[in-house]
Structure formats: C-alpha cells, structure tokens
Amino acid sequence: MSSPADIIYVDELVGSDETGNGTQTAPFKTAIKAVEKSDGDNNVKIQVKKDEEGFKDISGAALKKAKKSLVEQQRKAKKQEEQKKKQEDEQAKKAEEEAKALEHAKSIVLTEDETLPKAEKIKIRQGVESRGKRVKVSGWVHRLRVQGKDMMFVILRDGSGYLQCVLTGKQCHTYDAITLSVESTITVHGVINALPEGKTAPDNHELVVDYWYVVGKAPGGDDAFNNKVTTDADPSYMLDNRHLVLRGETASAVLKARAEVIKAFRAHYESRGYTEVTPPCMVQTQVEGGATLFEFNYYGEKAYLTQSSQLYLETCLPSLGDVFCLAESYRAEKSHTRRHLSEYSHLEAEMAFISFDEMLDALEDLICDVIDRIMAHEPTRKLIEQLNPGFQPPARPFLRMKYADAIKYLKDNDIKKEDGSFYEFGEDIPEAPERAMTDKINRPILLTHFPADIKAFYMQKCDDDRTVTESVDVLMPNVGEIVGGSMRMNDREELLEAYKKEGIDPAPYYWYTDQRKYGTTPHGGYGLGVERFLAWLLNRYTVRECSLYPRFTGRCTP
Ligand code: 4AD
C-alpha cells in the first residue's frame, strides 16, 4: 500500500510549478513537474485536478505525454547550459587575448622622426594658413572613429576650431591608441593637407599624423563623457553638468557668438563716441523696486547686489558725456520663466541733452548697427547660420507703438487674461500676452508711453499727459522685452516728490539727487538684457542657454 506521501498532486487550475511542492495543499500546475518530482519511481501515483470534480489518477496517455515532455525539456536545458558555457569560454578567451594585446601594446613606443622638419605649434584656427607645413596641435578628442586595425580618425577640438587628424599603422597600435577615449587631451604632429573633392572635414582639410601622444586620458566605460552628456538628459541634470555640456558644439557656438556680440556692442559705442565705465555691483540704493533686491551684510551695514547701473551712469554724464557699461545685474525674481535670470549681463547706456525721440532713434541705431556688424563678420555670421538658420536682420524703422495702443491691440486680437477678462489701461502687460502680441506682429516693436503708476520712480512724465512716461520697452518676436529705457526726471523737486510717493528714503540717494542740483539736463538711457538679446538672435528657447553658468531660483551651482 502506498502512503499518502506517495501521491503527487497536480492542480491545473490553481497549482504552481514554482511555489508548489506536490502536496494536496500546495499542488503543482503541470504533470511534467510531477513526473520530475517522482524521479522514475513507479510506486508514486500522480493525481490531477482539471475541474471542480477534484483529483483523479492521471490517465496512461497523459502520463506518457508528460514523461516525453520532461525528457525533451531536460534535453533543451542541457543544450542551453552547454551553449552558455561555450559563450563564456569564448568571452574569457577574447578578454585574455585583449589583455595580452594591451600588454603587448604597452611595449609599442612611438618615437618622433628627428629627420623631419621641426613641428611648429599652432592653434586649430591657424590650420588653413599652415597647410603643407609640419605642425604641432594640442586639443581634446571631440570625436573618435576607428577604421580597422590600422586607421583612426580623431576630430580634435582646441576651442579655436575643429581639426580632423588621421592616425595610421603603428600609431594605432599603442596602448594609448587602443584605449583612447573622447575628451582625452592629445598632442599631434604632422602635416595638414587639403582634402580631395568629395571628402568632408572641418575647413576641408586633415592633419596626417606622424607622431602623437596623450596629455591626459579621459575615462571610458560607464564614466565616459558620451555616457554623461546625452542630448535626451533632463534639463536639471544638464545644468548640473554644464561644465561638460559647454564642450558641445551648440553650447560652445552660443558662447562664441556671445563674445562676438559683446565685441560688436563695444565697437558700436566706440564708433558713436560713448565712454565705457565700470560701476559697482555692491550698492545701497535700489533702482527697480525693493521686491527683487538681493540683500547682504556689508561690514554690518545693509547692502544690495545692484539691479541696474543706471543711477551711476547718470552721474557720469557731466564728466564723460555719453556713457555705457556692461555689468552683471541681479534680480531676486521668483519667476521661473524662460527669460528670467537672477544674475544677468546688463548693457546700459545713458545720454545727455537728448529728446525722447532721439533716444528711440539711438536704440534702433544700436540694435541695427550691432546686427550689421555681426553679419559682416564672416565667422560670426556662420555661427548665427548654424544656430538660427535663415536669420534675417530686422527691417528699419521698427514699429513704434504706444502702451495705450497695445492695450487696444490685445482687445482687438482677443488676447485676454487667464480669467477671461481684458487688460485695461493702467495694468502691467505680463510676459505671456506681451509675447503673444509680439509674435503676432512678428517684428521689433518700440513700445512707449507706459503709465507712470506702473513704472520706476525716476521716469520722466510726458509734458502733454502727466499720467504717462517717456518710457520704452523694445520687444522682439519669441522673447518679448529685451530692452527697458526712459527719459529721467531732471527736476530736483519732482524727484524728491517721487521718492516720497515710492516710500524711498532720499538720504542714501543724495548723490543721485545732486545730479539735478549741479547743472541738470534732459537725459535718458536704457538697459539691454544681453542673454535676452542672444536668445532672440540665436533662436534659443531660454536665456539660460545664453549664460555661461546661469543663476535662477534654486540654482547657484556649478
Ligand atoms: O526693464 P529693466 O528692469 O530696466 C532697468 O533696469 C533700467 N534701470 C535700465 C536702464 O534704463 N538703464 O531691465 C532692463 C533689461 C530688460 O529689458 C531685460 O532685457 C533685462 O534687463 N532684464 C533681465 N534679463 C534677464 N533676467 C532678468 N531677471 C531680467 N530683468 C531685466
């Protein structure tokens, strides 16, 4: 007689081959598993439950089928096992061969052929003029392509350009060649030759290497540059790794264009007779309202990071005439928009003895002349073409539009507030409707005559309507406001009144007020956000891309 332990139970409805053990309470799912468990013991019975009728002895045919299936299963498993082992053996052999090859590679040493002419050190930008001569170039491995055992193509980058270098034969067999990784620094010696028709490389030439060495190896594997900086990474990760992102073609093109644009601004001011000044960043006065001041402790006194150098520029007019500055301005803006930074490069200018219309003309002249200068400079024109293909300089004259007409425009074009109501005269036009209007008009706008109540305390009121000011914002498609400017109050009494209205203590502003005491004059100026100008010119989605290391709410690193 068999004991109950000699019965193996299979429940095709609720059993499990993984967690069951063949008892009635924990049955298997398949007869195959039961056959496996019986281990060829013919005394063991198998009972199967297929439906509500309960466990029944397995039929002869079913048992035969299960035994056959088990044999088949075991045969397959064995084969898989054998295959796996074979693969592992092959991998181990390959690794061993590679290790041997690497070990061997260490013994391959390149030496410079002393009979060749001495290699002259150049930067990549000097490549074209150095063709045919033996040169020495150092840089970072921007891209790397290995072609067979005897040829490697390296695109070298040194910040001044990109250069294709070809390594051949023994040069590809050294330990450093085999383990070379992107972003490693290397020095190459050789001759730059023009490429034949049909082949492409930067500047249409390549350096045929006769000697090279590694200066600093970058990691490969998981820590490799290309695994760290990927185009699909999320923006916050990219900002954490901005120091690496900057090496990319787009980010570096933006920075290069930025440097050229700044040069063009300076050249413009130089040609128009302005003097550059360098005002302080640490101040004890506000310009654009207390809400966005960054405060800090200055040897026990309250001080701020400057919001604008305007007040200081005004004080320079009597000694230097028209002046400009390019300085960092700081705004504690909680807004997380694509055009707000906490620290930005602020280009500001101030002019004496001018009318409001003359100031608007000067602004239009600034923007158009700077664009003309940039487009006339071939390398910069190419950068703009790379970043903003099809860019067309804006046509003159710019559209001049009064704030009151903008309010009307918003109504006529059904541009509303979130609550569905229209903007009314006297209300600030925020970023979204401003951009909706600018994008629709699709050309630069000089938006003028803002109500005094929504503008800074120092702005000159219009003679014929004291409710509005001689003020201007320059609006550009895709970005919106890139410039804010105005004529300044030049009457001392009126300015003292304005402080009072704004709740500002006039005492720390004595030097600004004095400006109206010792020879006042009509004067005005403006501030241009360099990152916003660049976002427009280079068609960048956000000003953050136009700043070296952007600062905004929640980010002050790297
Ligand atoms: O309109 P704003 O606040 O004007 C002034 O500061 C004046 N005191 C300038 C002057 O007349 N000298 O700022 C001028 C420009 C804006 O049009 C914008 O382009 C830029 O500075 N700007 C910012 N850019 C980036 N992030 C911010 N948080 C900015 N705030 C202003």
XYZ file of C-alpha atoms and ligand atoms in Angstrom:
589
model
C 0.000 0.000 0.000
C 1.306 3.458 -0.866
C 1.311 6.042 1.857
C -0.342 9.473 1.112
C 3.201 10.796 0.652
C 3.485 8.626 -2.447
C 0.846 10.650 -4.238
C 1.868 13.782 -6.089
C -0.890 16.263 -6.698
C -1.345 18.445 -9.783
C -3.979 21.181 -9.904
C -4.209 22.573 -13.409
C -6.448 25.390 -12.185
C -4.611 26.892 -9.208
C -1.402 24.858 -8.791
C 2.098 26.238 -9.266
C 5.291 24.611 -10.515
C 7.320 27.381 -8.936
C 5.870 27.610 -5.430
C 4.040 24.260 -5.116
C 5.583 21.085 -3.655
C 3.163 18.405 -4.966
C 1.119 18.018 -1.780
C -2.663 18.357 -1.838
C -2.427 21.757 -0.179
C 0.357 23.012 -2.460
C -0.130 21.147 -5.731
C 1.932 21.548 -8.917
C 0.471 23.112 -12.044
C 1.688 20.543 -14.614
C 2.031 16.754 -14.815
C 5.572 17.280 -16.172
C 6.645 18.725 -12.830
C 5.013 15.797 -11.016
C 6.881 13.303 -13.225
C 10.119 15.141 -12.496
C 9.447 15.009 -8.768
C 8.605 11.239 -8.891
C 12.133 10.711 -10.172
C 11.213 7.488 -12.084
C 9.644 5.783 -9.024
C 6.725 3.741 -10.435
C 5.176 3.386 -6.941
C 4.436 7.093 -6.871
C 0.940 7.957 -8.071
C 0.024 11.206 -9.753
C -3.405 12.706 -9.293
C -4.625 15.567 -11.428
C -7.414 18.081 -10.875
C -8.754 19.579 -14.096
C -12.132 20.867 -12.900
C -14.488 21.032 -9.940
C -14.690 17.230 -9.797
C -11.467 17.025 -7.812
C -8.242 14.965 -8.014
C -8.237 11.828 -10.178
C -5.482 9.412 -11.165
C -3.606 10.612 -14.222
C -4.519 8.744 -17.439
C -1.929 6.499 -19.054
C -1.766 8.674 -22.159
C -1.310 11.855 -20.111
C 1.453 10.230 -18.059
C 3.249 9.067 -21.194
C 2.970 12.533 -22.717
C 4.283 14.180 -19.520
C 7.266 11.807 -19.378
C 8.098 12.574 -23.018
C 7.834 16.301 -22.429
C 10.107 16.087 -19.395
C 12.794 14.307 -21.399
C 12.512 16.992 -24.109
C 12.690 19.788 -21.512
C 15.779 18.307 -19.870
C 17.469 17.877 -23.239
C 16.857 21.548 -24.093
C 18.102 22.736 -20.710
C 21.291 20.753 -21.143
C 21.866 22.187 -24.587
C 21.346 25.724 -23.289
C 23.765 25.075 -20.470
C 26.378 23.822 -22.948
C 25.872 26.859 -25.182
C 26.204 29.237 -22.247
C 29.439 27.614 -21.176
C 30.774 27.825 -24.723
C 29.959 31.526 -24.870
C 31.581 32.151 -21.502
C 34.682 30.299 -22.598
C 34.826 32.324 -25.791
C 34.389 35.605 -23.888
C 37.077 34.662 -21.405
C 39.398 33.758 -24.292
C 38.657 37.067 -26.037
C 39.251 39.023 -22.827
C 42.503 37.151 -22.325
C 43.573 37.923 -25.900
C 42.629 41.584 -25.445
C 44.526 41.760 -22.178
C 47.512 40.185 -23.924
C 47.184 42.604 -26.851
C 47.005 45.533 -24.400
C 50.011 44.222 -22.557
C 51.819 43.876 -25.870
C 50.629 47.384 -26.904
C 52.415 48.795 -23.856
C 55.664 47.717 -25.416
C 54.933 49.647 -28.633
C 56.509 53.058 -28.254
C 56.257 55.831 -30.819
C 59.287 58.000 -31.411
C 59.420 61.227 -33.296
C 61.430 61.105 -36.521
C 64.221 63.599 -35.834
C 64.947 63.965 -39.540
C 61.563 65.641 -40.146
C 61.310 69.458 -40.042
C 60.559 70.790 -36.544
C 56.767 70.892 -35.900
C 55.556 74.466 -35.354
C 52.980 74.887 -32.580
C 49.666 76.269 -33.924
C 46.051 76.679 -32.852
C 43.443 74.943 -34.985
C 42.168 78.297 -36.302
C 45.560 78.733 -37.997
C 45.126 75.455 -39.884
C 44.356 76.836 -43.344
C 47.370 79.173 -43.410
C 49.592 76.360 -42.047
C 48.745 73.741 -44.701
C 51.730 71.870 -46.084
C 53.985 72.700 -43.117
C 54.750 70.293 -40.276
C 52.718 71.479 -37.277
C 52.041 70.537 -33.659
C 48.450 70.814 -32.417
C 47.065 70.074 -28.957
C 43.422 69.689 -28.011
C 40.593 67.491 -26.828
C 39.355 64.404 -28.677
C 35.958 65.685 -29.797
C 35.063 62.616 -31.849
C 36.801 59.325 -32.477
C 36.332 56.752 -35.276
C 38.385 53.583 -35.518
C 38.552 52.061 -39.002
C 40.014 48.566 -38.929
C 43.283 47.880 -37.102
C 45.385 50.449 -38.897
C 43.408 53.652 -39.141
C 41.877 56.098 -36.647
C 40.124 59.403 -37.301
C 40.169 61.932 -34.477
C 38.276 65.204 -34.622
C 40.401 67.403 -32.397
C 38.972 70.498 -30.663
C 41.010 73.283 -29.081
C 38.346 75.975 -28.657
C 39.586 77.809 -31.735
C 38.179 75.219 -34.140
C 37.908 71.558 -35.106
C 40.558 69.552 -36.960
C 40.380 66.067 -38.450
C 43.537 64.059 -37.675
C 44.360 60.717 -39.275
C 46.417 58.144 -37.376
C 47.706 55.145 -39.278
C 49.662 51.892 -38.799
C 51.789 51.678 -35.650
C 50.254 54.937 -34.355
C 47.005 52.982 -33.861
C 48.684 50.061 -32.057
C 49.994 51.732 -28.920
C 48.324 51.259 -25.541
C 47.143 54.894 -25.637
C 45.684 54.438 -29.127
C 43.744 51.314 -28.185
C 42.369 52.891 -25.003
C 41.873 56.410 -26.389
C 38.557 57.945 -25.300
C 36.537 61.035 -26.190
C 37.596 64.203 -24.287
C 41.122 62.925 -23.680
C 43.753 65.577 -24.407
C 46.369 64.745 -27.014
C 49.155 66.415 -28.989
C 49.630 65.526 -32.637
C 52.484 66.311 -35.022
C 52.072 66.161 -38.783
C 51.115 67.980 -41.948
C 47.712 69.461 -42.792
C 46.602 68.623 -46.332
C 43.586 69.829 -48.275
C 41.019 67.077 -48.763
C 40.286 65.751 -52.211
C 36.932 66.607 -53.804
C 34.046 64.619 -52.305
C 35.534 64.177 -48.821
C 34.411 66.401 -45.981
C 36.021 67.535 -42.737
C 36.171 70.869 -40.873
C 37.894 73.509 -43.047
C 38.107 70.864 -45.808
C 41.460 69.567 -44.675
C 43.011 66.964 -42.397
C 46.201 66.527 -40.448
C 48.152 63.407 -41.395
C 49.796 62.446 -38.115
C 53.433 61.330 -37.986
C 53.791 61.408 -34.192
C 51.341 61.807 -31.319
C 50.964 61.378 -27.574
C 48.366 61.584 -24.811
C 48.445 64.534 -22.407
C 45.544 63.479 -20.168
C 43.341 60.427 -20.586
C 39.551 60.803 -20.041
C 37.637 57.825 -18.645
C 35.982 55.213 -20.844
C 33.208 52.806 -19.818
C 30.288 53.966 -17.684
C 32.056 57.167 -16.726
C 32.830 58.055 -20.363
C 31.922 61.578 -21.494
C 29.334 60.354 -24.012
C 27.531 58.450 -21.259
C 27.421 61.520 -19.015
C 26.283 64.146 -21.507
C 23.424 62.904 -23.641
C 21.060 65.098 -25.617
C 17.965 63.479 -24.097
C 19.004 64.079 -20.449
C 16.652 66.240 -18.382
C 17.446 70.000 -18.155
C 18.334 69.935 -14.458
C 20.885 67.133 -14.997
C 22.310 69.074 -17.956
C 22.662 72.174 -15.751
C 24.420 70.141 -13.042
C 26.826 69.059 -15.783
C 27.013 72.437 -17.515
C 30.826 72.332 -17.191
C 30.779 69.331 -19.548
C 27.834 70.496 -21.684
C 29.840 73.630 -22.571
C 32.181 71.401 -24.593
C 29.369 70.550 -27.009
C 29.091 72.129 -30.448
C 25.896 74.051 -29.734
C 26.779 75.397 -26.279
C 30.244 76.470 -27.420
C 28.824 78.116 -30.552
C 26.456 80.151 -28.342
C 29.355 81.269 -26.133
C 31.445 82.208 -29.152
C 28.583 84.174 -30.686
C 28.049 85.851 -27.308
C 31.681 87.021 -27.227
C 31.384 88.423 -30.763
C 28.084 90.155 -29.997
C 29.635 91.832 -26.966
C 32.563 92.960 -29.132
C 30.087 94.419 -31.637
C 28.237 96.333 -28.892
C 31.523 97.803 -27.691
C 32.527 98.679 -31.276
C 29.177 100.402 -31.778
C 29.563 102.566 -28.693
C 33.151 103.328 -29.600
C 32.088 104.478 -33.078
C 29.340 106.696 -31.611
C 31.670 108.332 -29.079
C 30.472 106.752 -25.805
C 32.874 106.099 -22.931
C 32.763 102.787 -21.074
C 32.586 102.866 -17.276
C 32.605 100.147 -14.623
C 30.063 100.855 -11.872
C 29.993 98.945 -8.565
C 27.947 95.786 -8.037
C 27.657 96.313 -4.268
C 25.244 99.183 -3.631
C 22.976 100.693 -1.012
C 20.230 102.003 -3.298
C 17.511 100.357 -5.355
C 16.574 101.175 -8.950
C 13.791 98.838 -9.994
C 11.785 98.269 -6.810
C 12.508 96.626 -3.468
C 10.823 93.320 -4.306
C 13.698 91.978 -6.398
C 16.654 93.145 -4.277
C 19.305 90.683 -3.141
C 20.351 91.934 0.285
C 23.616 91.174 2.063
C 25.584 92.179 5.103
C 28.275 94.702 4.181
C 30.566 95.046 7.228
C 27.472 95.239 9.412
C 25.540 97.548 7.060
C 22.637 96.594 4.837
C 23.693 96.490 1.178
C 22.391 95.038 -2.081
C 23.617 93.480 -5.308
C 22.878 96.047 -7.999
C 19.679 95.775 -10.052
C 20.914 98.272 -12.636
C 23.853 100.655 -13.021
C 21.629 103.360 -14.416
C 21.866 105.769 -11.491
C 25.672 105.602 -11.593
C 25.732 106.096 -15.359
C 23.660 109.262 -14.930
C 26.311 110.653 -12.588
C 28.986 110.145 -15.263
C 27.306 112.363 -17.877
C 28.852 115.655 -16.651
C 32.379 114.252 -16.651
C 32.389 111.817 -19.582
C 29.407 112.691 -21.768
C 27.542 109.723 -23.216
C 28.488 106.571 -21.335
C 27.783 102.857 -21.341
C 28.610 99.864 -19.192
C 28.378 96.108 -19.401
C 27.928 94.794 -15.881
C 26.129 91.996 -14.089
C 22.723 92.947 -12.649
C 20.922 90.934 -10.005
C 17.209 90.316 -9.590
C 15.698 88.169 -6.859
C 12.936 87.088 -9.240
C 10.903 84.135 -8.022
C 9.573 83.748 -11.577
C 10.731 80.550 -13.229
C 10.157 81.746 -16.793
C 12.411 81.085 -19.740
C 13.557 84.704 -19.858
C 14.354 85.420 -16.203
C 17.741 85.033 -14.551
C 18.803 86.015 -11.035
C 22.093 87.312 -12.431
C 22.302 88.651 -15.975
C 24.628 90.709 -18.145
C 23.184 94.180 -18.403
C 24.282 96.521 -21.158
C 23.268 100.039 -20.186
C 23.784 103.428 -21.802
C 22.983 106.980 -20.801
C 22.888 110.100 -22.978
C 22.713 113.786 -22.062
C 20.906 116.607 -23.858
C 18.628 114.390 -25.874
C 14.890 114.236 -26.510
C 12.794 111.105 -26.089
C 12.599 110.648 -29.877
C 16.371 110.932 -30.160
C 16.690 108.231 -27.541
C 14.370 105.932 -29.504
C 16.447 106.595 -32.640
C 19.637 105.784 -30.701
C 18.138 102.460 -29.574
C 17.120 101.490 -33.089
C 20.569 102.519 -34.309
C 22.207 100.372 -31.611
C 20.316 97.192 -32.471
C 20.568 97.559 -36.260
C 24.210 98.623 -36.289
C 25.232 95.773 -33.992
C 23.450 93.254 -36.218
C 25.101 94.759 -39.314
C 28.498 94.437 -37.651
C 27.861 90.829 -36.642
C 26.606 89.820 -40.080
C 29.601 91.482 -41.747
C 31.964 89.323 -39.681
C 32.096 86.011 -41.578
C 32.870 83.628 -38.659
C 30.060 85.123 -36.568
C 27.640 85.102 -39.495
C 28.368 81.367 -39.803
C 27.701 80.806 -36.096
C 24.355 82.566 -36.451
C 23.549 80.493 -39.520
C 24.428 77.350 -37.521
C 22.259 78.279 -34.534
C 19.470 80.222 -36.219
C 19.325 79.152 -39.879
C 17.656 81.674 -42.158
C 18.058 84.589 -39.739
C 17.171 87.903 -41.383
C 18.184 91.244 -39.826
C 15.059 93.211 -38.860
C 13.890 95.940 -41.228
C 14.055 99.587 -40.220
C 12.207 101.527 -38.990
C 10.969 99.493 -36.031
C 7.285 99.691 -35.282
C 6.623 102.405 -32.657
C 3.538 101.714 -30.604
C 2.128 103.412 -27.532
C 1.216 101.347 -24.470
C -2.404 102.562 -24.823
C -2.474 101.167 -28.365
C -1.041 97.869 -27.136
C -3.960 97.587 -24.686
C -6.281 98.193 -27.651
C -4.345 95.675 -29.769
C -4.788 92.999 -27.093
C -8.541 93.629 -27.085
C -8.836 93.709 -30.887
C -6.909 90.445 -31.108
C -8.794 88.728 -28.321
C -5.672 88.295 -26.142
C -7.059 88.000 -22.602
C -6.081 87.343 -19.006
C -6.368 83.850 -17.568
C -9.723 84.763 -16.007
C -11.091 85.683 -19.450
C -11.169 89.464 -18.897
C -9.263 92.021 -20.962
C -6.216 94.032 -19.896
C -7.177 97.609 -19.077
C -5.164 100.842 -19.260
C -3.008 101.117 -16.136
C -2.322 97.409 -15.826
C 1.049 95.798 -16.380
C 1.135 93.668 -19.540
C 2.778 90.430 -18.363
C 5.088 88.166 -20.315
C 2.511 85.874 -21.952
C 0.245 88.493 -23.604
C 3.276 90.644 -24.430
C 4.809 87.737 -26.303
C 1.527 86.763 -27.935
C 1.297 90.306 -29.335
C 4.964 90.478 -30.366
C 4.881 87.074 -32.040
C 1.734 88.058 -33.944
C 3.206 91.368 -35.131
C 6.465 89.475 -35.793
C 8.816 92.454 -35.994
C 10.646 94.529 -33.382
C 8.409 96.933 -31.500
C 9.358 100.049 -29.560
C 6.535 100.067 -27.029
C 6.323 103.524 -25.462
C 4.459 105.798 -23.038
C 3.790 103.436 -20.138
C 1.581 104.751 -17.300
C 3.614 106.450 -14.551
C 1.952 104.311 -11.880
C 3.403 101.020 -13.170
C 6.898 102.314 -13.915
C 10.012 103.113 -11.871
C 10.112 106.262 -9.725
C 12.766 108.069 -11.811
C 10.926 108.142 -15.152
C 10.123 111.480 -16.786
C 6.424 112.168 -17.266
C 5.183 113.397 -20.647
C 4.581 117.149 -20.859
C 1.194 116.739 -22.543
C -0.067 113.870 -20.374
C 1.322 113.580 -16.856
C -0.220 110.104 -16.366
C 2.224 108.514 -18.815
C 6.015 108.481 -19.019
C 8.664 108.931 -21.687
C 9.498 105.247 -21.438
C 10.193 102.440 -23.856
C 10.462 98.669 -23.952
C 11.944 97.003 -27.037
C 10.007 93.838 -27.817
C 11.349 91.080 -30.051
C 9.500 88.081 -31.519
C 9.938 84.840 -29.493
C 11.431 86.607 -26.472
C 9.424 89.762 -25.777
C 11.110 92.572 -23.853
C 14.856 92.813 -24.404
C 15.340 96.486 -23.514
C 13.823 98.835 -20.948
C 14.596 102.534 -21.016
C 13.287 106.016 -20.409
C 13.986 109.693 -20.084
C 14.833 110.543 -16.471
C 13.227 113.127 -14.224
C 15.544 116.121 -14.394
C 13.730 118.374 -11.944
C 15.021 118.040 -8.375
C 11.707 118.867 -6.653
C 9.822 116.394 -8.799
C 12.364 113.681 -7.986
C 12.071 114.376 -4.233
C 8.295 114.018 -4.623
C 8.794 110.720 -6.493
C 10.948 109.280 -3.664
C 8.215 110.175 -1.215
C 5.485 108.577 -3.324
C 7.532 105.394 -3.651
C 8.336 105.324 0.099
C 12.068 105.669 -0.574
C 14.285 107.442 1.987
C 16.017 110.162 -0.088
C 19.106 110.267 2.193
C 21.119 107.453 0.543
C 20.247 108.923 -2.875
C 21.883 112.336 -2.168
C 24.429 111.788 -4.949
C 21.687 110.932 -7.449
C 19.619 113.936 -6.421
C 22.680 116.232 -6.685
C 22.680 115.414 -10.360
C 19.616 117.691 -10.609
C 21.286 120.385 -8.467
C 24.657 120.883 -10.169
C 23.605 121.521 -13.750
C 20.597 119.462 -14.672
C 19.786 118.458 -18.247
C 17.264 116.366 -20.130
C 18.783 112.915 -20.331
C 17.814 109.329 -20.805
C 19.062 105.832 -21.374
C 18.241 102.192 -21.410
C 19.292 98.736 -20.289
C 19.516 95.749 -22.617
C 19.482 92.187 -21.292
C 22.379 90.545 -23.145
C 21.035 87.000 -22.646
C 17.610 88.053 -23.944
C 19.171 89.714 -26.987
C 21.110 86.499 -27.635
C 18.051 84.278 -27.105
C 16.359 86.287 -29.853
C 19.359 86.462 -32.222
C 20.409 82.829 -31.803
C 16.869 81.465 -31.524
C 17.443 79.813 -28.141
C 14.438 78.595 -26.188
C 15.639 80.128 -22.934
C 18.043 82.822 -21.741
C 19.641 80.107 -19.594
C 21.349 78.756 -22.709
C 22.908 82.161 -23.339
C 24.569 82.465 -19.936
C 27.867 80.745 -19.059
C 26.625 79.390 -15.728
C 23.004 80.517 -15.339
C 21.658 81.601 -11.965
C 17.936 81.399 -11.315
C 15.611 80.444 -8.474
C 17.035 77.321 -6.885
C 20.281 77.245 -8.872
C 23.569 78.822 -7.872
C 25.873 75.999 -8.993
C 28.174 74.980 -10.652
O 13.494 96.955 -17.649
P 14.613 96.892 -16.652
O 14.288 96.465 -15.289
O 15.249 98.329 -16.671
C 16.263 98.750 -15.878
O 16.878 98.105 -15.084
C 16.695 100.153 -16.188
N 17.210 100.748 -14.977
C 17.727 100.117 -17.272
C 18.188 101.476 -17.704
O 17.381 102.284 -18.108
N 19.464 101.724 -17.652
O 15.741 95.956 -17.218
C 16.336 96.230 -18.449
C 16.513 94.946 -19.246
C 15.200 94.254 -19.576
O 14.602 94.795 -20.727
C 15.665 92.837 -19.807
O 16.178 92.696 -21.115
C 16.784 92.702 -18.820
O 17.224 93.997 -18.489
N 16.315 92.027 -17.610
C 16.528 90.715 -17.356
N 17.159 89.753 -18.061
C 17.224 88.517 -17.528
N 16.692 88.197 -16.326
C 16.043 89.125 -15.587
N 15.540 88.790 -14.391
C 15.951 90.450 -16.104
N 15.392 91.599 -15.646
C 15.625 92.525 -16.584
